[in-house]
Tab-separated table of C-alpha atoms in Angstrom:
chain	number	residue	atom	x	y	z
A	1	MET	CA	16.628	15.828	9.772
A	2	SER	CA	14.984	13.395	7.421
A	3	THR	CA	12.694	14.512	4.640
A	4	LEU	CA	9.964	12.514	2.930
A	5	HIS	CA	10.151	13.194	-0.779
A	6	HIS	CA	7.212	12.386	-3.014
A	7	HIS	CA	8.017	10.628	-6.264
A	8	SER	CA	6.433	12.141	-9.358
A	9	ARG	CA	5.798	10.029	-12.416
A	10	PRO	CA	5.177	11.630	-15.786
A	11	GLY	CA	2.724	9.949	-18.080
A	12	ILE	CA	-0.599	9.915	-19.791
A	13	ARG	CA	-3.457	10.442	-17.363
A	14	THR	CA	-5.274	7.195	-18.043
A	15	LEU	CA	-6.083	4.174	-15.911
A	16	THR	CA	-4.259	1.011	-16.839
A	17	ALA	CA	-6.353	-2.158	-16.983
A	18	GLY	CA	-6.479	-5.482	-18.724
A	19	SER	CA	-3.418	-7.137	-20.251
A	20	LEU	CA	-0.092	-5.612	-19.262
A	21	SER	CA	3.548	-6.318	-20.006
A	22	LEU	CA	6.745	-4.423	-19.359
A	23	GLY	CA	7.336	-3.986	-23.058
A	24	LEU	CA	3.865	-2.826	-23.989
A	25	LEU	CA	1.016	-1.516	-21.868
A	26	VAL	CA	-2.311	-2.180	-23.465
A	27	LEU	CA	-4.983	0.133	-22.151
A	28	THR	CA	-8.380	-1.483	-22.138
A	29	ALA	CA	-11.289	0.872	-21.805
A	30	CYS	CA	-14.161	-0.301	-19.677
A	31	GLY	CA	-17.549	0.346	-21.200
A	32	GLY	CA	-20.966	0.716	-19.733
A	33	GLY	CA	-20.798	3.422	-17.115
A	34	ALA	CA	-24.157	3.105	-15.349
A	35	VAL	CA	-25.042	-0.105	-13.540
A	36	ALA	CA	-27.308	-2.349	-15.576
A	37	GLU	CA	-30.937	-2.511	-14.471
A	38	ASP	CA	-30.709	-6.178	-13.433
A	39	GLU	CA	-27.732	-5.549	-11.140
A	40	GLU	CA	-28.102	-4.653	-7.485
A	41	THR	CA	-27.175	-1.147	-6.454
A	42	SER	CA	-25.686	-0.372	-3.057
A	43	ALA	CA	-29.080	0.879	-1.875
A	44	ASP	CA	-30.741	-2.562	-2.153
A	45	ALA	CA	-27.743	-4.891	-1.948
A	46	ASP	CA	-27.322	-7.349	0.913
A	47	TYR	CA	-23.794	-8.722	0.946
A	48	GLY	CA	-23.832	-9.957	4.536
A	49	SER	CA	-20.552	-10.080	6.460
A	50	ILE	CA	-17.135	-10.360	4.838
A	51	ASP	CA	-13.613	-10.916	6.109
A	52	VAL	CA	-10.755	-8.743	4.857
A	53	PRO	CA	-7.326	-10.169	5.773
A	54	LEU	CA	-4.653	-7.522	6.326
A	55	SER	CA	-0.915	-7.704	5.760
A	56	TRP	CA	0.043	-6.719	9.310
A	57	LEU	CA	-1.178	-5.968	12.804
A	58	HIS	CA	-3.660	-3.142	13.267
A	59	THR	CA	-2.032	0.303	12.893
A	60	ALA	CA	-2.863	3.599	11.196
A	61	GLU	CA	-1.653	2.028	7.935
A	62	PHE	CA	-5.209	0.690	7.548
A	63	VAL	CA	-7.063	3.659	9.004
A	64	GLY	CA	-9.131	4.407	5.903
A	65	LEU	CA	-10.800	1.026	6.363
A	66	TYR	CA	-11.404	1.839	10.037
A	67	GLU	CA	-13.076	5.109	9.043
A	68	ALA	CA	-15.280	3.314	6.506
A	69	ILE	CA	-16.478	1.054	9.330
A	70	ASP	CA	-16.872	3.872	11.871
A	71	ASN	CA	-18.799	6.136	9.498
A	72	GLY	CA	-21.137	3.447	8.222
A	73	TYR	CA	-19.995	3.410	4.600
A	74	TYR	CA	-19.782	-0.365	4.338
A	75	GLU	CA	-23.202	-0.691	5.925
A	76	GLU	CA	-24.619	1.864	3.487
A	77	ASN	CA	-23.222	-0.198	0.629
A	78	GLY	CA	-24.896	-3.417	1.692
A	79	PHE	CA	-22.477	-5.067	4.134
A	80	GLU	CA	-23.731	-6.291	7.486
A	81	SER	CA	-20.153	-6.108	8.733
A	82	VAL	CA	-16.604	-5.909	7.407
A	83	ASN	CA	-14.203	-7.829	9.627
A	84	LEU	CA	-10.588	-6.730	9.293
A	85	ILE	CA	-8.396	-9.743	10.088
A	86	PRO	CA	-4.951	-8.656	11.330
A	87	GLY	CA	-1.804	-10.173	9.901
A	88	GLY	CA	1.543	-10.466	11.598
A	89	PRO	CA	4.730	-12.541	11.697
A	90	SER	CA	2.933	-15.863	12.226
A	91	ALA	CA	-0.244	-15.154	10.238
A	92	THR	CA	-1.137	-16.800	6.943
A	93	PRO	CA	-0.397	-14.242	4.203
A	94	SER	CA	-3.480	-12.304	3.192
A	95	THR	CA	-2.928	-13.330	-0.436
A	96	VAL	CA	-3.137	-17.017	0.483
A	97	GLN	CA	-6.298	-16.385	2.482
A	98	VAL	CA	-7.948	-14.609	-0.446
A	99	ALA	CA	-6.852	-17.281	-2.919
A	100	SER	CA	-8.360	-19.978	-0.675
A	101	GLY	CA	-11.678	-18.138	-0.339
A	102	ALA	CA	-11.170	-16.977	3.241
A	103	GLY	CA	-11.623	-13.345	2.259
A	104	LEU	CA	-13.359	-11.446	-0.532
A	105	VAL	CA	-10.512	-8.951	-0.752
A	106	GLY	CA	-7.182	-8.645	1.038
A	107	TRP	CA	-4.484	-6.044	1.734
A	108	SER	CA	-0.973	-6.938	0.585
A	109	ASN	CA	1.826	-5.570	-1.595
A	110	PRO	CA	2.876	-6.445	-5.160
A	111	LEU	CA	5.894	-8.514	-4.116
A	112	VAL	CA	3.840	-10.784	-1.869
A	113	VAL	CA	1.135	-11.073	-4.527
A	114	ALA	CA	3.705	-12.106	-7.140
A	115	SER	CA	5.355	-14.506	-4.683
A	116	THR	CA	2.028	-16.192	-3.922
A	117	ILE	CA	1.135	-16.518	-7.597
A	118	GLU	CA	4.554	-17.996	-8.345
A	119	ALA	CA	4.334	-20.467	-5.465
A	120	GLU	CA	0.700	-21.505	-5.866
A	121	GLY	CA	0.280	-21.283	-9.637
A	122	ASP	CA	-3.286	-21.871	-10.806
A	123	ASP	CA	-4.404	-22.128	-7.181
A	124	ALA	CA	-3.764	-18.390	-6.761
A	125	PRO	CA	-5.533	-16.564	-9.627
A	126	LEU	CA	-5.032	-13.173	-7.952
A	127	LYS	CA	-5.334	-9.647	-9.311
A	128	ILE	CA	-4.468	-6.296	-7.786
A	129	ILE	CA	-7.672	-4.263	-8.098
A	130	GLY	CA	-6.351	-1.066	-6.515
A	131	SER	CA	-3.349	0.450	-4.715
A	132	VAL	CA	-3.900	2.541	-1.603
A	133	PHE	CA	-0.268	3.704	-1.611
A	134	GLN	CA	0.973	5.278	-4.822
A	135	ASP	CA	4.484	4.760	-3.429
A	136	ILE	CA	5.575	2.093	-0.965
A	137	PRO	CA	7.308	3.635	2.089
A	138	TYR	CA	10.571	1.636	1.989
A	139	THR	CA	13.518	3.706	3.137
A	140	VAL	CA	17.138	3.448	4.295
A	141	VAL	CA	17.775	5.381	7.516
A	142	THR	CA	21.212	6.691	8.502
A	143	MET	CA	22.490	8.939	11.265
A	144	SER	CA	23.016	12.548	10.212
A	145	GLU	CA	26.665	12.444	11.317
A	146	ASN	CA	27.246	9.577	8.869
A	147	PRO	CA	24.514	10.149	6.299
A	148	ALA	CA	23.536	8.373	3.112
A	149	THR	CA	21.462	10.750	1.023
A	150	GLU	CA	22.262	9.060	-2.295
A	151	PRO	CA	22.621	5.323	-2.972
A	152	GLU	CA	26.362	5.572	-3.658
A	153	ASP	CA	26.821	6.897	-0.109
A	154	LEU	CA	26.056	3.375	1.117
A	155	VAL	CA	29.279	1.967	-0.343
A	156	GLY	CA	31.278	0.441	2.496
A	157	MET	CA	28.394	0.755	4.944
A	158	SER	CA	26.590	-2.026	6.813
A	159	VAL	CA	22.797	-1.957	6.454
A	160	GLY	CA	20.483	-3.888	8.756
A	161	VAL	CA	17.791	-5.673	6.753
A	162	PRO	CA	15.181	-8.156	8.030
A	163	PRO	CA	15.528	-11.471	6.140
A	164	ALA	CA	12.093	-11.208	4.507
A	165	ASN	CA	13.111	-7.886	2.958
A	166	GLU	CA	16.552	-8.877	1.690
A	167	PRO	CA	15.293	-9.621	-1.859
A	168	VAL	CA	13.809	-6.157	-2.291
A	169	PHE	CA	16.887	-4.487	-0.743
A	170	ASN	CA	19.140	-6.446	-3.081
A	171	ALA	CA	16.962	-5.272	-5.988
A	172	PHE	CA	17.452	-1.696	-4.762
A	173	LEU	CA	21.233	-2.227	-4.755
A	174	ALA	CA	21.099	-3.733	-8.252
A	175	ALA	CA	19.001	-0.834	-9.531
A	176	ASN	CA	21.795	1.477	-8.405
A	177	ASP	CA	24.717	-0.720	-9.566
A	178	LEU	CA	25.827	-1.385	-6.007
A	179	GLU	CA	25.913	-5.191	-5.872
A	180	GLY	CA	28.758	-6.314	-3.628
A	181	GLU	CA	29.482	-2.751	-2.510
A	182	VAL	CA	27.257	-2.727	0.586
A	183	GLU	CA	27.315	-5.068	3.583
A	184	VAL	CA	23.849	-6.505	4.230
A	185	ALA	CA	23.489	-7.369	7.910
A	186	SER	CA	20.613	-9.775	8.496
A	187	ILE	CA	18.658	-8.601	11.539
A	188	GLN	CA	15.160	-8.898	12.904
A	189	ALA	CA	12.793	-5.950	12.583
A	190	ASP	CA	14.555	-4.189	15.435
A	191	THR	CA	16.173	-0.764	15.237
A	192	GLN	CA	18.307	-1.232	18.373
A	193	PRO	CA	21.463	-2.484	16.567
A	194	PHE	CA	21.309	0.670	14.443
A	195	LEU	CA	20.719	2.936	17.415
A	196	ASN	CA	23.593	1.245	19.273
A	197	GLY	CA	25.965	1.961	16.377
A	198	GLU	CA	26.478	-1.725	15.561
A	199	ILE	CA	25.406	-1.069	11.934
A	200	ASP	CA	25.558	2.068	9.814
A	201	ALA	CA	22.037	2.054	8.390
A	202	TYR	CA	18.617	0.490	8.780
A	203	PHE	CA	16.137	-0.647	6.134
A	204	GLY	CA	12.563	0.027	7.216
A	205	PHE	CA	9.394	1.997	6.647
A	206	ALA	CA	9.132	5.765	6.557
A	207	THR	CA	5.703	5.360	8.148
A	208	ASN	CA	6.904	3.257	11.074
A	209	GLU	CA	10.519	2.733	12.141
A	210	LEU	CA	11.700	6.113	10.836
A	211	ILE	CA	9.062	7.832	12.941
A	212	SER	CA	10.009	5.818	16.041
A	213	ILE	CA	13.675	6.712	15.612
A	214	GLU	CA	12.958	10.410	15.164
A	215	MET	CA	10.546	10.484	18.106
A	216	ALA	CA	13.294	8.944	20.262
A	217	GLY	CA	15.356	12.067	19.554
A	218	TYR	CA	17.808	10.838	16.928
A	219	ASP	CA	18.824	13.100	14.040
A	220	VAL	CA	18.666	10.935	10.938
A	221	GLU	CA	18.461	10.966	7.158
A	222	SER	CA	15.900	8.995	5.162
A	223	MET	CA	16.577	7.778	1.615
A	224	MET	CA	13.339	6.620	0.018
A	225	PHE	CA	13.402	3.808	-2.532
A	226	VAL	CA	10.812	5.639	-4.596
A	227	ASP	CA	13.245	8.505	-5.197
A	228	HIS	CA	16.301	6.332	-5.788
A	229	GLY	CA	15.824	3.766	-8.492
A	230	LEU	CA	13.127	1.370	-7.264
A	231	PRO	CA	9.701	3.030	-7.226
A	232	PHE	CA	6.597	0.892	-6.867
A	233	SER	CA	3.143	0.942	-5.342
A	234	GLY	CA	1.941	-0.539	-2.063
A	235	GLY	CA	-1.197	-1.221	-0.077
A	236	SER	CA	-2.389	-3.580	-2.809
A	237	LEU	CA	-6.058	-4.557	-2.666
A	238	VAL	CA	-6.247	-8.105	-3.971
A	239	ALA	CA	-9.101	-10.298	-5.217
A	240	THR	CA	-9.453	-13.472	-7.245
A	241	GLU	CA	-10.340	-13.571	-10.918
A	242	GLU	CA	-13.491	-15.509	-10.024
A	243	ASP	CA	-14.719	-12.855	-7.597
A	244	ILE	CA	-13.915	-10.062	-10.035
A	245	GLU	CA	-16.146	-11.791	-12.567
A	246	GLU	CA	-18.886	-13.224	-10.358
A	247	ASN	CA	-19.010	-10.770	-7.411
A	248	ARG	CA	-18.124	-7.613	-9.274
A	249	GLU	CA	-20.758	-5.354	-7.713
A	250	GLU	CA	-19.832	-6.555	-4.221
A	251	LEU	CA	-16.182	-5.711	-4.818
A	252	LYS	CA	-17.143	-2.328	-6.213
A	253	ALA	CA	-19.315	-1.667	-3.156
A	254	PHE	CA	-16.338	-2.466	-0.923
A	255	LEU	CA	-13.950	-0.283	-2.920
A	256	GLU	CA	-16.342	2.669	-3.066
A	257	ALA	CA	-16.928	2.594	0.694
A	258	SER	CA	-13.196	2.213	1.337
A	259	ILE	CA	-12.421	5.229	-0.835
A	260	ARG	CA	-14.842	7.305	1.215
A	261	GLY	CA	-13.208	6.055	4.401
A	262	TRP	CA	-9.771	7.069	3.166
A	263	GLN	CA	-11.079	10.491	2.183
A	264	ASP	CA	-12.187	10.992	5.785
A	265	ALA	CA	-8.871	9.736	7.149
A	266	LEU	CA	-6.925	12.126	4.925
A	267	ALA	CA	-9.148	15.034	5.937
A	268	ASP	CA	-8.702	14.502	9.688
A	269	PRO	CA	-5.437	12.782	10.712
A	270	GLU	CA	-6.128	13.494	14.390
A	271	GLU	CA	-9.317	11.438	14.267
A	272	ALA	CA	-7.491	8.830	12.207
A	273	ALA	CA	-4.922	8.454	14.985
A	274	ARG	CA	-7.576	8.444	17.700
A	275	THR	CA	-9.730	5.687	16.194
A	276	THR	CA	-6.613	3.609	15.521
A	277	VAL	CA	-5.274	3.850	19.065
A	278	GLU	CA	-8.534	3.800	21.021
A	279	ASP	CA	-10.758	1.559	18.923
A	280	HIS	CA	-9.338	-0.656	16.206
A	281	ALA	CA	-5.864	-1.271	17.645
A	282	ALA	CA	-6.684	-0.823	21.323
A	283	ASP	CA	-4.951	-4.109	22.182
A	284	GLN	CA	-1.685	-2.954	20.562
A	285	ASN	CA	-0.939	-0.198	23.125
A	286	LEU	CA	0.051	2.143	20.321
A	287	ASP	CA	1.270	5.680	20.927
A	288	TYR	CA	-1.130	8.384	19.721
A	289	ASP	CA	1.610	10.780	18.605
A	290	HIS	CA	3.327	8.038	16.613
A	291	GLN	CA	0.092	7.058	14.885
A	292	LEU	CA	-0.640	10.706	14.136
A	293	ARG	CA	2.772	11.040	12.508
A	294	THR	CA	2.059	7.851	10.553
A	295	ALA	CA	-1.273	9.199	9.322
A	296	GLU	CA	0.305	12.500	8.273
A	297	THR	CA	3.352	10.906	6.636
A	298	GLN	CA	1.487	8.274	4.666
A	299	ALA	CA	-0.876	10.900	3.228
A	300	GLU	CA	2.002	12.051	1.011
A	301	LEU	CA	2.389	8.499	-0.313
A	302	ILE	CA	-1.335	7.906	-0.850
A	303	THR	CA	-2.185	11.141	-2.659
A	304	SER	CA	-0.609	12.870	-5.638
A	305	GLU	CA	-1.407	15.012	-8.637
A	306	TRP	CA	-2.389	11.738	-10.329
A	307	THR	CA	-4.967	10.856	-7.661
A	308	ARG	CA	-6.225	14.456	-7.697
A	309	GLU	CA	-7.245	13.932	-11.329
A	310	ASN	CA	-8.187	10.253	-11.233
A	311	GLY	CA	-9.132	9.290	-7.687
A	312	LEU	CA	-7.703	7.274	-4.810
A	313	PHE	CA	-6.462	3.698	-5.385
A	314	THR	CA	-6.002	4.290	-9.141
A	315	MET	CA	-2.650	3.930	-10.902
A	316	SER	CA	-1.135	5.521	-13.976
A	317	ASP	CA	0.410	3.421	-16.725
A	318	ASP	CA	3.836	4.566	-15.481
A	319	ALA	CA	3.041	3.480	-11.908
A	320	VAL	CA	1.975	0.047	-13.116
A	321	ALA	CA	5.120	-0.280	-15.263
A	322	ASP	CA	7.342	0.763	-12.325
A	323	THR	CA	5.671	-1.783	-10.080
A	324	LEU	CA	5.974	-4.626	-12.579
A	325	ALA	CA	9.628	-3.732	-13.112
A	326	ALA	CA	10.240	-3.821	-9.352
A	327	VAL	CA	8.534	-7.222	-9.053
A	328	GLU	CA	10.743	-8.568	-11.821
A	329	ALA	CA	13.867	-6.985	-10.315
A	330	VAL	CA	13.219	-8.750	-7.010
A	331	GLY	CA	13.214	-12.023	-8.911
A	332	TYR	CA	9.615	-13.026	-9.474
A	333	ASP	CA	8.091	-13.888	-12.817
A	334	VAL	CA	5.826	-10.961	-13.665
A	335	PRO	CA	2.254	-12.033	-14.398
A	336	GLU	CA	1.243	-10.297	-17.603
A	337	ASP	CA	-2.083	-9.240	-16.139
A	338	LEU	CA	-1.236	-8.683	-12.467
A	339	PHE	CA	-3.432	-5.564	-12.370
A	340	ASP	CA	-7.153	-5.277	-13.073
A	341	LEU	CA	-8.167	-1.692	-12.392
A	342	SER	CA	-11.411	-1.890	-14.343
A	343	LEU	CA	-13.576	-1.934	-11.205
A	344	LEU	CA	-12.149	1.427	-10.129
A	345	GLU	CA	-12.683	2.790	-13.600
A	346	GLU	CA	-16.348	1.821	-13.419
A	347	ILE	CA	-16.702	3.286	-9.914
A	348	TYR	CA	-15.362	6.675	-10.943
A	349	GLU	CA	-17.361	6.697	-14.171
A	350	GLU	CA	-20.511	6.091	-12.140
A	351	ASN	CA	-19.486	8.458	-9.287
A	352	PRO	CA	-17.298	11.241	-10.738
A	353	ASP	CA	-17.728	13.347	-7.589
A	354	LEU	CA	-15.838	10.620	-5.703
A	355	ILE	CA	-12.590	11.631	-7.389
A	356	GLU	CA	-12.101	14.715	-5.216
A	357	HIS	CA	-10.190	14.101	-2.002
A	358	PRO	CA	-8.021	15.997	0.519
A	359	LEU	CA	-4.366	16.511	-0.305
A	360	PRO	CA	-1.666	17.036	2.368
């Protein structure tokens, strides 16, 4: 039976913001605290309607945002509506949409953010302003009768990897000194070749394919990247430098409401699964039990001792360094200031009671 392990990073309990590099992390304190008198507060703000492009189709992965809509938190913070725009195989990446002004904030992951910045240059002045997932749920799944519980167990095995994920899987192999030792079988995001025994292992998500395989009755092992040499964050909330500077209070209003939504989702996974299946992803014909398992599993990747002390979406200096190292290992030039967590720092300084949240 597979087990989801939660990666623990030691480190100073401080938020990392401002200028960052792999060699030296410069911590920039954010002053002020209270909102200045000439700035709108959420009580009198009127931000109208905004679009938030997502990285994938509607599933429980985004359920904290659903809860923020359902429970009126965005409306309370000055938004007429928050429209969650689903992604998918043929959709324009959320990072490109945000960079072009089609969304105030988008949901992505650090590799896609770095890829967009590298491809678009000055046309994509993007920053990660928060990370919903402390650890990204990448995993390698094997059958229990032929298990891989450590990276070296993959030697001589064939692993099915969708083409878009081959760079990150190759970085995982390199991190474990396994280049050339593992056969990478290029497949679509389909577990059937693995279930049929055509390949020995499958690269996927612990919050999606792993659950589907287990629910189908297979006895499998799961080897999480985060526990085996390539830890990094996921669920990146992305905005442009211009919006961070010029629409700072609007972004903070969105983040604060989203945090409250995720607190509700973590507190009640059954409701999280219900609103996903019945309301926000009703056209996806999703299975309630699967989405419930997703909500319960991802809670371990969203929360940690770090978030207990510092709040959801925040990142430690070690988490930022791990993520930048992973981006570089995959092959992208690492922007020195990929992260700007100063908005979250201000939010929690102004609302310290917001830090507390349910833990699984």
